[in-house]
Coordinates of C-alpha atoms and ligand atoms in Angstrom, one line a residue:
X1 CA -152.8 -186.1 -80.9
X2 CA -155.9 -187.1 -79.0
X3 CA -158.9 -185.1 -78.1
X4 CA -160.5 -184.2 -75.2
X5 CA -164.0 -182.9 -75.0
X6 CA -164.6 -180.5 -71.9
X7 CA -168.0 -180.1 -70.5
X8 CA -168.0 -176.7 -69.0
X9 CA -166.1 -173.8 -68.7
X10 CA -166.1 -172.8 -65.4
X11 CA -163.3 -172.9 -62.7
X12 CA -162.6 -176.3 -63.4
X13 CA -163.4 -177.1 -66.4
X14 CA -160.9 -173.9 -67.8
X15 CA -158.5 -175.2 -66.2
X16 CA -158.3 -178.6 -67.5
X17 CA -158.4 -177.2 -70.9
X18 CA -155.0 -175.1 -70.0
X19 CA -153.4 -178.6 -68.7
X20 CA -154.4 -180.2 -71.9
X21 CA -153.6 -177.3 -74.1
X22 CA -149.7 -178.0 -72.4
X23 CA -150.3 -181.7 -73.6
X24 CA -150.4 -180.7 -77.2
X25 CA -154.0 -182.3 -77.3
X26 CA -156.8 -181.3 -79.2
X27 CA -159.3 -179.4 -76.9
X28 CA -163.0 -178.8 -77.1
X29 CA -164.7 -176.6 -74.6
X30 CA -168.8 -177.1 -74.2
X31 CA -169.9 -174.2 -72.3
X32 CA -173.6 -173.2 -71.3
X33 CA -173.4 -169.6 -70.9
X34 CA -172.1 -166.8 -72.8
X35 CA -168.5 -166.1 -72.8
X36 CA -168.1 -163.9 -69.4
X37 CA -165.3 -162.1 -70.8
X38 CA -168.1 -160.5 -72.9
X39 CA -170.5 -159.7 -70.3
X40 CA -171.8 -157.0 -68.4
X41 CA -173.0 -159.2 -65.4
X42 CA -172.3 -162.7 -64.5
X43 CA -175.5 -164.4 -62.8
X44 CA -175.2 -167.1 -59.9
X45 CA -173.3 -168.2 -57.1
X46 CA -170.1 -166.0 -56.1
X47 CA -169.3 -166.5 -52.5
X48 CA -165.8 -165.3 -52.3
X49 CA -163.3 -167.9 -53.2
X50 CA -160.0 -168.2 -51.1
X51 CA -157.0 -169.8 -52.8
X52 CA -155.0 -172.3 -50.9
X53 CA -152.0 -174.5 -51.2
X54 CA -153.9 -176.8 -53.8
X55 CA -154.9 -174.7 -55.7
X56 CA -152.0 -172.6 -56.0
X57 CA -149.9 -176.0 -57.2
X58 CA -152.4 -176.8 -59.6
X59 CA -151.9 -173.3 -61.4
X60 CA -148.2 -172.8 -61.1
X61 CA -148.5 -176.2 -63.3
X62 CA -149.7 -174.0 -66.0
X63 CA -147.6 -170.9 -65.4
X64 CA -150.5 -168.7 -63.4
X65 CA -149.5 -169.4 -60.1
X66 CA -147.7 -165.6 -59.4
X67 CA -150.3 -164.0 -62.1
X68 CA -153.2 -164.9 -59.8
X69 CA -151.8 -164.6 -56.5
X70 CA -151.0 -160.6 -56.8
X71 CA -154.6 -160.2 -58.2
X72 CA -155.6 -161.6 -54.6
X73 CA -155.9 -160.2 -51.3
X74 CA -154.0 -162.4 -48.3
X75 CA -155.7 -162.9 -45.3
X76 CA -153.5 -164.5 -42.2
X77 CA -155.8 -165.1 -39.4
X78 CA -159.6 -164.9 -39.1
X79 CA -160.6 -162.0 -37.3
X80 CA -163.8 -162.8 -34.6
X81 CA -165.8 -160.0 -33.9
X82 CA -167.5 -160.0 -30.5
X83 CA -171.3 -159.4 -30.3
X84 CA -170.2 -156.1 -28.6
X85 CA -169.0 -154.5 -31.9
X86 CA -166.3 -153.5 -30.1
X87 CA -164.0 -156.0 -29.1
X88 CA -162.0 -158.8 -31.4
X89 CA -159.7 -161.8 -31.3
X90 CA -157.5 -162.9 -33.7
X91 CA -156.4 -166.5 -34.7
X92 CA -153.7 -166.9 -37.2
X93 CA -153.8 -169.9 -39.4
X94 CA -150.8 -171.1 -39.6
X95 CA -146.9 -170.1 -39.3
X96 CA -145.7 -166.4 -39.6
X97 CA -146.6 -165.5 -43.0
X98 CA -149.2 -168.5 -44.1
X99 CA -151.9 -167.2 -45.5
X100 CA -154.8 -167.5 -47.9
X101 CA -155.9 -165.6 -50.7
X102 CA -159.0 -163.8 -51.4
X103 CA -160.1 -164.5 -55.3
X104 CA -162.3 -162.5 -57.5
X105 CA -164.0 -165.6 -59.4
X106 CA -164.8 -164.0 -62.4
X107 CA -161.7 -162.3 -62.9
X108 CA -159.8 -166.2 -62.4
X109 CA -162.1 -167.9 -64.7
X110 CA -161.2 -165.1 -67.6
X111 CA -157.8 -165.3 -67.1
X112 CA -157.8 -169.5 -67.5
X113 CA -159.9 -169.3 -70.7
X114 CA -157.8 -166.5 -72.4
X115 CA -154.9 -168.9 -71.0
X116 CA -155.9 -172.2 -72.6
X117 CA -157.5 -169.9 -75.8
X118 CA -153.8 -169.1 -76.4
X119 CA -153.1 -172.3 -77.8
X120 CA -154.1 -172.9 -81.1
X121 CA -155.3 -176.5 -80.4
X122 CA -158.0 -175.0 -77.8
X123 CA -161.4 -174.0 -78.9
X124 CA -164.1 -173.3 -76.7
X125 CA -167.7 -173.1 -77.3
X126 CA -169.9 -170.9 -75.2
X127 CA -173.7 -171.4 -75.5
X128 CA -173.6 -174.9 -76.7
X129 CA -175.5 -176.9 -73.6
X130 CA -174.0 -180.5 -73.4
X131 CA -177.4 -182.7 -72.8
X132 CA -176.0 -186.1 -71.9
X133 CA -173.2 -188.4 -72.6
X134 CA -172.9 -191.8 -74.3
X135 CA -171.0 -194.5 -72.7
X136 CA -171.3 -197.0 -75.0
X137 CA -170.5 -195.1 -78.3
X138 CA -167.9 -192.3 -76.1
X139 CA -169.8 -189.4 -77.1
X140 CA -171.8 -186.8 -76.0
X141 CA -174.5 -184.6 -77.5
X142 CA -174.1 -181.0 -77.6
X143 CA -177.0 -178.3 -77.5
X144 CA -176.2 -175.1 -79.9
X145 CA -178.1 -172.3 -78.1
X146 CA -177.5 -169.4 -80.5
X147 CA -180.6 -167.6 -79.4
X148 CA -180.9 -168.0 -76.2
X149 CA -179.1 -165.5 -73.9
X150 CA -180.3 -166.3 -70.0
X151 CA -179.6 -169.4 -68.5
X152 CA -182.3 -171.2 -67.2
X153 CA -182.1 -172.3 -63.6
X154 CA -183.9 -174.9 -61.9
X155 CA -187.3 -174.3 -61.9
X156 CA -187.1 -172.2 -64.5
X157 CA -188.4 -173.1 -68.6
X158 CA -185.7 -174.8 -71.1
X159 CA -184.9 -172.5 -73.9
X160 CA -187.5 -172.8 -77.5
X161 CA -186.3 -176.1 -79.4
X162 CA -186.3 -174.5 -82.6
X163 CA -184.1 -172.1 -81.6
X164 CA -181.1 -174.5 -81.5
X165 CA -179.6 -177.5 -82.8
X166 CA -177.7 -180.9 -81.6
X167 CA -174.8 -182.2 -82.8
X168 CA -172.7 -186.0 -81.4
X169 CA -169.2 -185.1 -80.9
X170 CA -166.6 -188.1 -80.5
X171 CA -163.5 -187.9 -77.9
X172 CA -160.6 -190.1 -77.0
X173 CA -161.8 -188.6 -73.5
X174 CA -164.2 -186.7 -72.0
X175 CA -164.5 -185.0 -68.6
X176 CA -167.5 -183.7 -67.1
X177 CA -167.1 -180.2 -65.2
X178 CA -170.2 -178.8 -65.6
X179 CA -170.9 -178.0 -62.0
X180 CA -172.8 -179.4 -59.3
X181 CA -176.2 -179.9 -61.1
X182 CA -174.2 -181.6 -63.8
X183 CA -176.0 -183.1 -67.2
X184 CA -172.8 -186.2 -67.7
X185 CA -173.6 -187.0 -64.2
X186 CA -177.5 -187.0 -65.0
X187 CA -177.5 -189.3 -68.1
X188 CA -174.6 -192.0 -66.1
X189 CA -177.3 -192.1 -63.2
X190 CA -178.4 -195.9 -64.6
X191 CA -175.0 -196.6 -64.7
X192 CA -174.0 -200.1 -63.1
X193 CA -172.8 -199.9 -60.2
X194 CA -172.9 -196.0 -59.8
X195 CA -173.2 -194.5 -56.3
X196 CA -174.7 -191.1 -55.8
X197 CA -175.7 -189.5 -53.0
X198 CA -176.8 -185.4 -52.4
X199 CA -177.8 -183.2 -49.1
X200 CA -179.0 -179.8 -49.2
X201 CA -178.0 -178.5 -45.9
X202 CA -180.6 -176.7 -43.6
X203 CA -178.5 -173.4 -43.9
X204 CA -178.8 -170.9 -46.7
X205 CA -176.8 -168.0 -47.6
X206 CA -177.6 -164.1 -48.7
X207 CA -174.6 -161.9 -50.2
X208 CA -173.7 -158.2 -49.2
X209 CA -171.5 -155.7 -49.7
X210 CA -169.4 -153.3 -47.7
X211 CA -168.5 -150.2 -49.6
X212 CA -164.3 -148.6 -49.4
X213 CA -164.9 -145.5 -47.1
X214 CA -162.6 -142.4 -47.7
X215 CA -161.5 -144.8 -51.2
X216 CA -160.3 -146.9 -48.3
X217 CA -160.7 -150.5 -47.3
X218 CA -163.5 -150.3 -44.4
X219 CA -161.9 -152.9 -42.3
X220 CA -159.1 -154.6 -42.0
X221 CA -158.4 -156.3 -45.5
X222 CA -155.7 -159.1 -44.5
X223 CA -157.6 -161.3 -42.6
X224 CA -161.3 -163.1 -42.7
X225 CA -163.5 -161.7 -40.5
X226 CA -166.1 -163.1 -38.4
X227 CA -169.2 -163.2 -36.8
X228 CA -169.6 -166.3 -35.2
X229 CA -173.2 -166.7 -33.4
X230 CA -173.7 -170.3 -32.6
X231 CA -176.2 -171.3 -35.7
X232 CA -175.8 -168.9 -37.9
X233 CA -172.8 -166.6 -39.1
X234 CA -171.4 -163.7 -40.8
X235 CA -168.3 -163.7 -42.5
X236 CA -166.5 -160.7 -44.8
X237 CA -163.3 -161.0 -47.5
X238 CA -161.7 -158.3 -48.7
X239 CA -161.3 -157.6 -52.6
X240 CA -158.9 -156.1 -54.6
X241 CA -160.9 -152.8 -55.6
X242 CA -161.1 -151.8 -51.8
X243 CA -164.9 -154.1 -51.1
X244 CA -165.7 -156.6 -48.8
X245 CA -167.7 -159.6 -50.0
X246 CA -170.0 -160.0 -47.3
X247 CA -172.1 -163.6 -46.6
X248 CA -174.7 -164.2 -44.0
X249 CA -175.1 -168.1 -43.1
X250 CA -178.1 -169.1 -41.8
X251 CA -181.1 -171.6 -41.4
X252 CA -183.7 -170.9 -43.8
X253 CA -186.1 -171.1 -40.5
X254 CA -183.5 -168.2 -39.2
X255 CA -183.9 -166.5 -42.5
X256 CA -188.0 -166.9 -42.5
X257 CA -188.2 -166.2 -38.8
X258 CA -185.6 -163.2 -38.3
X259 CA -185.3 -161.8 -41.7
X260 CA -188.7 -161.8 -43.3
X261 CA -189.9 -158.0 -43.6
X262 CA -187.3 -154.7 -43.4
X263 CA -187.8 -153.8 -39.8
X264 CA -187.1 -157.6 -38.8
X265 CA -183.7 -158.0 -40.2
X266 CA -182.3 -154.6 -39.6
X267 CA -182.9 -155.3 -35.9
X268 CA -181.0 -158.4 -36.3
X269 CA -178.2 -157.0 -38.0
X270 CA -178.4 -154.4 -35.2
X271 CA -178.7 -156.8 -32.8
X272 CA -176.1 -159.7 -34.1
X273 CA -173.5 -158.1 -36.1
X274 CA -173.8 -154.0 -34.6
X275 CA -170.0 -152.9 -36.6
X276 CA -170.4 -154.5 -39.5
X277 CA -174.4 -153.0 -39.7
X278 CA -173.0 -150.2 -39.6
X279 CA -170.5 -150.6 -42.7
X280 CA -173.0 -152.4 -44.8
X281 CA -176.0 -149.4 -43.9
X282 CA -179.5 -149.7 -43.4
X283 CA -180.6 -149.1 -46.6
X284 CA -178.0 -151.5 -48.4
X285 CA -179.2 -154.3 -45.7
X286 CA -182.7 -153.2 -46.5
X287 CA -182.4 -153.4 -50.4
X288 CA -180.3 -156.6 -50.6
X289 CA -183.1 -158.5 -48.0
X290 CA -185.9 -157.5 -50.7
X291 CA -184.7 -158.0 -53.7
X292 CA -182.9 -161.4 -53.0
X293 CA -183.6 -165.0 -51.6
X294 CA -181.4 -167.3 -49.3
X295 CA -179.7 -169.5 -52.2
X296 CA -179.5 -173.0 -50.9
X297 CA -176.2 -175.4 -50.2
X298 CA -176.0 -178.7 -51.8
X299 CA -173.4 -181.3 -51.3
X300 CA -172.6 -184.1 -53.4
X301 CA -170.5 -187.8 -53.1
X302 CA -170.3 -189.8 -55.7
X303 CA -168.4 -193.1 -56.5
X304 CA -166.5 -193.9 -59.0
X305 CA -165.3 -191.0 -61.1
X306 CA -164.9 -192.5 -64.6
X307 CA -167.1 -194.4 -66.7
X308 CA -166.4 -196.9 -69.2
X309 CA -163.0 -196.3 -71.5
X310 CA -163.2 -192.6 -71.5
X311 CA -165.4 -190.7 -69.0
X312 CA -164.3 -188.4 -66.2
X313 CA -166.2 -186.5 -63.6
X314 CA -164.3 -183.3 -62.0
X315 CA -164.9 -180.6 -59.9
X316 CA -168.3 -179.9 -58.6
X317 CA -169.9 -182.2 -61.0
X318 CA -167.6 -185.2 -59.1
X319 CA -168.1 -183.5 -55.6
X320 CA -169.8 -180.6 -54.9
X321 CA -169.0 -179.2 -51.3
X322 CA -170.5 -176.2 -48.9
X323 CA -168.3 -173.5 -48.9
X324 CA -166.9 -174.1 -45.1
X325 CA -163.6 -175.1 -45.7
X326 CA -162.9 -172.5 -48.7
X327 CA -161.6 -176.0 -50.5
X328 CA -164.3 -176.3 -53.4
X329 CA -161.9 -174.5 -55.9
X330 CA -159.4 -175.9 -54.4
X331 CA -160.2 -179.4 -54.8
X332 CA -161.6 -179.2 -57.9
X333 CA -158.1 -177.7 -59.1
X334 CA -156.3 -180.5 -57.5
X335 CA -158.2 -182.9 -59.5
X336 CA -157.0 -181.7 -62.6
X337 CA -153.4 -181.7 -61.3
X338 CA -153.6 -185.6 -59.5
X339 CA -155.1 -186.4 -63.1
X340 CA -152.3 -184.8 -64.8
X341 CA -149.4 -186.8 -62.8
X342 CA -151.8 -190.0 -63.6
X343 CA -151.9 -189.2 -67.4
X344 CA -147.9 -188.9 -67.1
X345 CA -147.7 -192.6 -66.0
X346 CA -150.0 -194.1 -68.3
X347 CA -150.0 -191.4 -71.0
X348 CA -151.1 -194.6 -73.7
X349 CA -153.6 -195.9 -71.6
X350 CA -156.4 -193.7 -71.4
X351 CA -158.7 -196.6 -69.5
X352 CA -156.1 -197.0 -66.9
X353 CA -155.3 -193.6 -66.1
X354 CA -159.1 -193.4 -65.5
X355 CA -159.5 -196.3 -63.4
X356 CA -156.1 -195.0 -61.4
X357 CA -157.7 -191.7 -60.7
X358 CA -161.3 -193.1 -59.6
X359 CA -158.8 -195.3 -57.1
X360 CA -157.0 -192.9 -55.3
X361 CA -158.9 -189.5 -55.7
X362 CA -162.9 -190.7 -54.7
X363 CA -161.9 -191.3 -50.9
X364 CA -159.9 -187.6 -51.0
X365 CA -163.3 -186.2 -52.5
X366 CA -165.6 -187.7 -49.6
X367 CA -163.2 -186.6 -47.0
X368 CA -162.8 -183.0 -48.0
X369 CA -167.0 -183.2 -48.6
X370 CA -167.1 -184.4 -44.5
X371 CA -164.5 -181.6 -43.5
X372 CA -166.2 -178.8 -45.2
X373 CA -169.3 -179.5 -43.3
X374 CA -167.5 -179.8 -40.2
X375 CA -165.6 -176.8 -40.6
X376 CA -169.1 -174.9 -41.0
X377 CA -169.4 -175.8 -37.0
X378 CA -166.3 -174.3 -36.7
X379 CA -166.9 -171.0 -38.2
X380 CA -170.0 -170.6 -36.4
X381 CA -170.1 -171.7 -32.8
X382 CA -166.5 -173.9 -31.9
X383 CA -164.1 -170.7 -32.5
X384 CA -165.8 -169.1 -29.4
X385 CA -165.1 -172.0 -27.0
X386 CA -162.1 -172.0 -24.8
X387 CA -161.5 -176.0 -25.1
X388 CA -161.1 -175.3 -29.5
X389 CA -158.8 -172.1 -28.6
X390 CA -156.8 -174.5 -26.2
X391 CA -156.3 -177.3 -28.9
X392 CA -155.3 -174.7 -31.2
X393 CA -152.6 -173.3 -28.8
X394 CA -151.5 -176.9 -28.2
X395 CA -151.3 -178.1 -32.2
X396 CA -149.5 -174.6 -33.0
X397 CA -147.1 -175.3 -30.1
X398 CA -146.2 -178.8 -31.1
X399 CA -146.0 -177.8 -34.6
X400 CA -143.2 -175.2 -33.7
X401 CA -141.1 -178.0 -32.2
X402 CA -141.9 -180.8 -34.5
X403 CA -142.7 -179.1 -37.8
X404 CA -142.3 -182.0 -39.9
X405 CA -144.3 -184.5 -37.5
X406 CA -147.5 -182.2 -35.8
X407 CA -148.8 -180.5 -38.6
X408 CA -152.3 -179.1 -37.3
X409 CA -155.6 -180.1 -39.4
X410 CA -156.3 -176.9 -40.8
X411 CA -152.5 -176.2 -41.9
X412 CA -152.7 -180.1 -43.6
X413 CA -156.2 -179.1 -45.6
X414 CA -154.8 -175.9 -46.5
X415 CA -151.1 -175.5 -46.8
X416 CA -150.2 -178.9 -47.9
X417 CA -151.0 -181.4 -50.8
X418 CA -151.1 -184.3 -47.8
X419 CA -154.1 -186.3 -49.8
X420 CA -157.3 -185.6 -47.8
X421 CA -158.0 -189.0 -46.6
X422 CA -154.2 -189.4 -44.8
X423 CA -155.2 -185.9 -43.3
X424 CA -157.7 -187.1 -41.5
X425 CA -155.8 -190.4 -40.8
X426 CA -153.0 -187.9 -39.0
X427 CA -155.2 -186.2 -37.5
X428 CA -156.8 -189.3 -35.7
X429 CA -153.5 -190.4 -34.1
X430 CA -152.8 -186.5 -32.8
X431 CA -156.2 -187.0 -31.1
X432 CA -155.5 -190.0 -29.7
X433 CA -152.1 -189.0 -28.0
X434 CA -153.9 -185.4 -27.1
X435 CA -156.1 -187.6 -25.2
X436 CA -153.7 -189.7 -23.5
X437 CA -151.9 -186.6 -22.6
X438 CA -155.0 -185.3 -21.3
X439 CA -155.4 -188.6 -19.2
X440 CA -152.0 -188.0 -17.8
X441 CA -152.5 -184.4 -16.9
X442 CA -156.0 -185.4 -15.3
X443 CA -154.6 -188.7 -13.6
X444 CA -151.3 -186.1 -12.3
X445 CA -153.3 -183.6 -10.8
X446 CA -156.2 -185.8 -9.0
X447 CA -152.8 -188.0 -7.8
X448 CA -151.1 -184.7 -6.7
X449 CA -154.2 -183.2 -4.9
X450 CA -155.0 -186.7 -3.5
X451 CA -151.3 -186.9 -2.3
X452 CA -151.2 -182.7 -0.8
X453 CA -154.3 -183.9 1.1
X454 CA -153.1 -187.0 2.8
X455 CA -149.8 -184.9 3.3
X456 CA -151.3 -182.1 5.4
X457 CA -154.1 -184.5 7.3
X458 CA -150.6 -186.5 8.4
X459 CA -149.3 -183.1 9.2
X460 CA -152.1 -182.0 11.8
X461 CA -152.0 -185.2 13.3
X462 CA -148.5 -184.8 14.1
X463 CA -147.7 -182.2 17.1
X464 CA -144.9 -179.5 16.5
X465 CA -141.5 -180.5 16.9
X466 CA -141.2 -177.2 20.0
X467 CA -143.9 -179.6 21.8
X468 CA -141.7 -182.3 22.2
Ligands
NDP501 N1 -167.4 -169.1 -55.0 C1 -168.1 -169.2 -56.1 O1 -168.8 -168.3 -56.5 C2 -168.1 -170.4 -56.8 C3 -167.2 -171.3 -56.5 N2 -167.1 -172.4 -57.3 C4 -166.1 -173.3 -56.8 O2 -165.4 -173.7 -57.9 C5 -165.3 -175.1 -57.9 C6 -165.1 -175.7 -59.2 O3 -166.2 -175.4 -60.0 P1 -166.6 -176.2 -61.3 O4 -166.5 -177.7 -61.0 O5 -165.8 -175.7 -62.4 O6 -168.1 -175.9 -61.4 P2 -168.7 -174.5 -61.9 O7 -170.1 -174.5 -61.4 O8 -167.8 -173.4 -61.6 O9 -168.6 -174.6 -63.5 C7 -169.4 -175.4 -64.2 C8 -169.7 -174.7 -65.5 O10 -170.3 -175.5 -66.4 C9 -171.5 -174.9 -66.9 N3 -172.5 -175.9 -67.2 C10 -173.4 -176.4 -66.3 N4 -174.2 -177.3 -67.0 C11 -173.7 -177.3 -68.2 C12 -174.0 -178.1 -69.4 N5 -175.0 -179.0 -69.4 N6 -173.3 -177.9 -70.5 C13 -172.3 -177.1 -70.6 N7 -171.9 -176.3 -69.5 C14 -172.6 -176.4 -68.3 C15 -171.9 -174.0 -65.7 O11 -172.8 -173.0 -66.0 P3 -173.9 -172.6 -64.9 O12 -173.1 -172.0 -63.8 O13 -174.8 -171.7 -65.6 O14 -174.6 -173.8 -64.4 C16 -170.5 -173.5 -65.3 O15 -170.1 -172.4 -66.1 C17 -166.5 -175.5 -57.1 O16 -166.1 -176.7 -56.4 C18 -166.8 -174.4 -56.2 O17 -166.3 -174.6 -54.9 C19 -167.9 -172.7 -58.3 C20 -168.9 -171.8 -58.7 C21 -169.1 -170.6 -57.9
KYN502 N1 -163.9 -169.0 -48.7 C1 -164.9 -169.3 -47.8 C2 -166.2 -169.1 -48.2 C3 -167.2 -169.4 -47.3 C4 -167.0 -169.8 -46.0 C5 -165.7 -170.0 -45.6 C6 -164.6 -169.8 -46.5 C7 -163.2 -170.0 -46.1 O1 -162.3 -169.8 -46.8 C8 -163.0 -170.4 -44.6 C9 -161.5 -170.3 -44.2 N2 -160.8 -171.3 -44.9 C10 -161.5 -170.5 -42.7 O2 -161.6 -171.7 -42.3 O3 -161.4 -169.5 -42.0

């Protein structure tokens, strides 16, 4: 049986090795950190994930699909919460009974790795830092980092030298998922022919948490609530033990100007968000604003996906997004799937299954990268205005009638596998008639007021019949 080589054992990169474990192949798993299932706290990034269509697939593929989902919260509709802290609207997301689900992350990336561990073909190794990759030769070097326990972030010192040890390690393939600051995507950078390109965006985030009160969920746990304030928002997803995962989005100039010193940003808690100020507390708001820093958002396009005979970028290492859309995971789970179906077609043609996958899967990535930044508008400032709410109303309306034929954009990115790039094609052509429709309506009513006009000015020129 072939082997695969894994770079990473995060979301994606576990995953993988559960399709592969299926395959019968041999599996090696490169992970940086420790094995989480082993420890007390897991640093970095944890905005809340939210499960979708995609993703669900992917993982019913490798028999987790109903595992997962009842470990999840669903959430039907986003919940918008008015400046008053009073007053709400509600907008469902798709058909009765569509919904999302609200992930622990930690929890989903244990559950793969004990999946694919179940195999006896699967190893993984945690603390071993893959440093770069080999095109030429189909190999990559491997960093043992027995003694060193904290990872370093950017900025931060690379562990001792002589406290680990390298090793080449050969593959009939290898696939990079080792996140968005990825080291395979670092040593193909000279790479013929290799586009690359990265934005950090001009918004940052800062994580909270709202407490169960009376060992009850604080708010409503079904939904995704909302604080949309034009440039900057608030959002809140429910977890399983009864807490809200709460993230504030926000220009770091917001963050620097608004949010600097205690006083500062418990006004604008007060100010912005007054109900869910009051859930969090002052003291919680207080701590959390001194202790951490807004993390920044980076998102990343690159072109093509494999390299040479045997070299395959996934996941955030391929196409790291912002959060907007909640289709990171998502994606990044889909990839692994689309590759799977691929591998079935050419399962003796390693080259060509890679060169299939860079084909049809790049423009999917760099569409899903554009509507996760658009989506960000969305959540922020658009859900507020009446001419969004109207389009909604409309594409939910058509979509009752024609079900098969209007599907609306957000039900396409999120409750379908429709490939992202002939998402975006369908939704061009329901712009286009939804703006001849709104020529019609426009051209009607200025005919129909021109013609009521004309009508009555005849009328008063015209003297009563009783005069004749
Ligand atoms: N909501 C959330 O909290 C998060 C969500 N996600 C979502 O999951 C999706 C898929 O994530 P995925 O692509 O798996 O990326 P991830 O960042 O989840 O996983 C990459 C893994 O590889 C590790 N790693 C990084 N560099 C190396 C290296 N040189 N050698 C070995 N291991 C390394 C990372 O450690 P390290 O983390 O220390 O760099 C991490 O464990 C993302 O698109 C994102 O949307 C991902 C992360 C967090
Ligand atoms: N998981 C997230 C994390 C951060 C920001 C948004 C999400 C979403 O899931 C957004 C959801 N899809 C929405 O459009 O309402």
């Amino acid at each position: 049986m072939p082997t695969v080589i894994i770079a990473g054992a995060g979301l994606v990169g576990a995953l993988n090795a559960c399709f592969f474990a299926q395959r019968g192949w041999n599996v090696q798993v490169y992970e940086y950190r420790k094995d989480i299932r082993t420890m007390a706290h897991v640093q970095g990034r944890s905005i809340n994930l939210a499960l979708s269509q995609r993703g669900k697939s992917a993982l019913e593929a490798v028999g987790l699909r109903e595992y997962i989902v009842n470990q999840g919260v669903p959430m039907y509709a986003r919940l918008v919460h008015n400046k008053d802290g009073k007053t709400y609207s509600r907008q469902p997301y798709g058909r009765p009974g569509e919904h999302i689900v609200s992930i622990n992350r930690r929890h989903l990336n244990e559950v793969m790795i004990t999946q694919a561990e179940k195999c006896p073909n699967v190893k993984f190794f945690f603390e071993h830092k893959v440093k770069n990759v080999d095109v030429d030769k189909g190999s990559i070097t491997v960093q043992s980092l027995a003694k060193v326990s904290r990872i370093p972030r950017p900025g931060q010192s690379p562990p001792r030298t002589e406290d680990t040890t390298e090793q080449t390690i050969q593959g009939d393939l290898i696939i990079a998922c080792d996140g968005a600051y990825s080291a395979v995507r670092r040593s193909l950078m000279t790479f013929p022919r290799f586009n690359y390109s990265q934005e950090y965006i001009e918004h940052g985030y800062v994580e909270l948490n709202i407490l169960p009160k009376s060992d009850e969920f604080a708010l409503e746990e079904n939904v995704f609530h909302l604080w949309p304030r034009g440039h900057f928002t608030l959002i809140a997803l429910a977890n399983k033990d009864k807490t809200f995962t709460v993230t504030i989005f926000a220009p770091f100039a917001e963050f620097e100007k608004h949010m600097s010193n205690t006083t500062d940003v418990l006004n604008f808690f007060r100010e912005n968000f007054p109900d869910a100020y009051e859930l969090l507390g002052r003291d919680h708001i207080a701590d959390t604003f001194s202790r951490v820093k807004p993390q920044p958002l980076i998102s990343l396009k690159c072109a093509p996906h494999h390299f040479g005979d045997n070299i395959l970028l996934m996941g955030d290492a391929a196409h790291a997004m912002v959060p907007f859309y909640g289709q990171g995971m998502n994606c990044g789970f889909e990839d692994c799937l689309v590759y799977s179906d691929i591998l079935n077609q050419y399962p003796m043609d390693i080259p060509r299954s890679l060169k299939e996958y860079s084909r049809v899967r790049v423009k999917d990535a760099h569409t899903i990268n554009d509507l996760a930044m658009y989506n960000y508008e969305e959540l922020r400032d658009l859900v507020n205005h009446t001419s969004y709410k109207l389009r909604k109303k409309f594409d939910m309306w058509l979509n009752r009638i024609m079900p098969e034929t209007w599907i609306p954009l957000y039900s396409m990115v999120t409750f379908s596998r429709i490939p992202y790039s002939k998402v975006v094609e369908n939704r061009r052509w329901q712009d286009k008639i939804v703006s001849r429709f709104n020529k019609i309506i426009c051209t009607s009513t200025v005919v129909g007021v021109i013609a009521v006009a004309s009508f009555a000015a005849y009328r008063q020129k015209i003297p009563p019949f009783n005069k004749f």
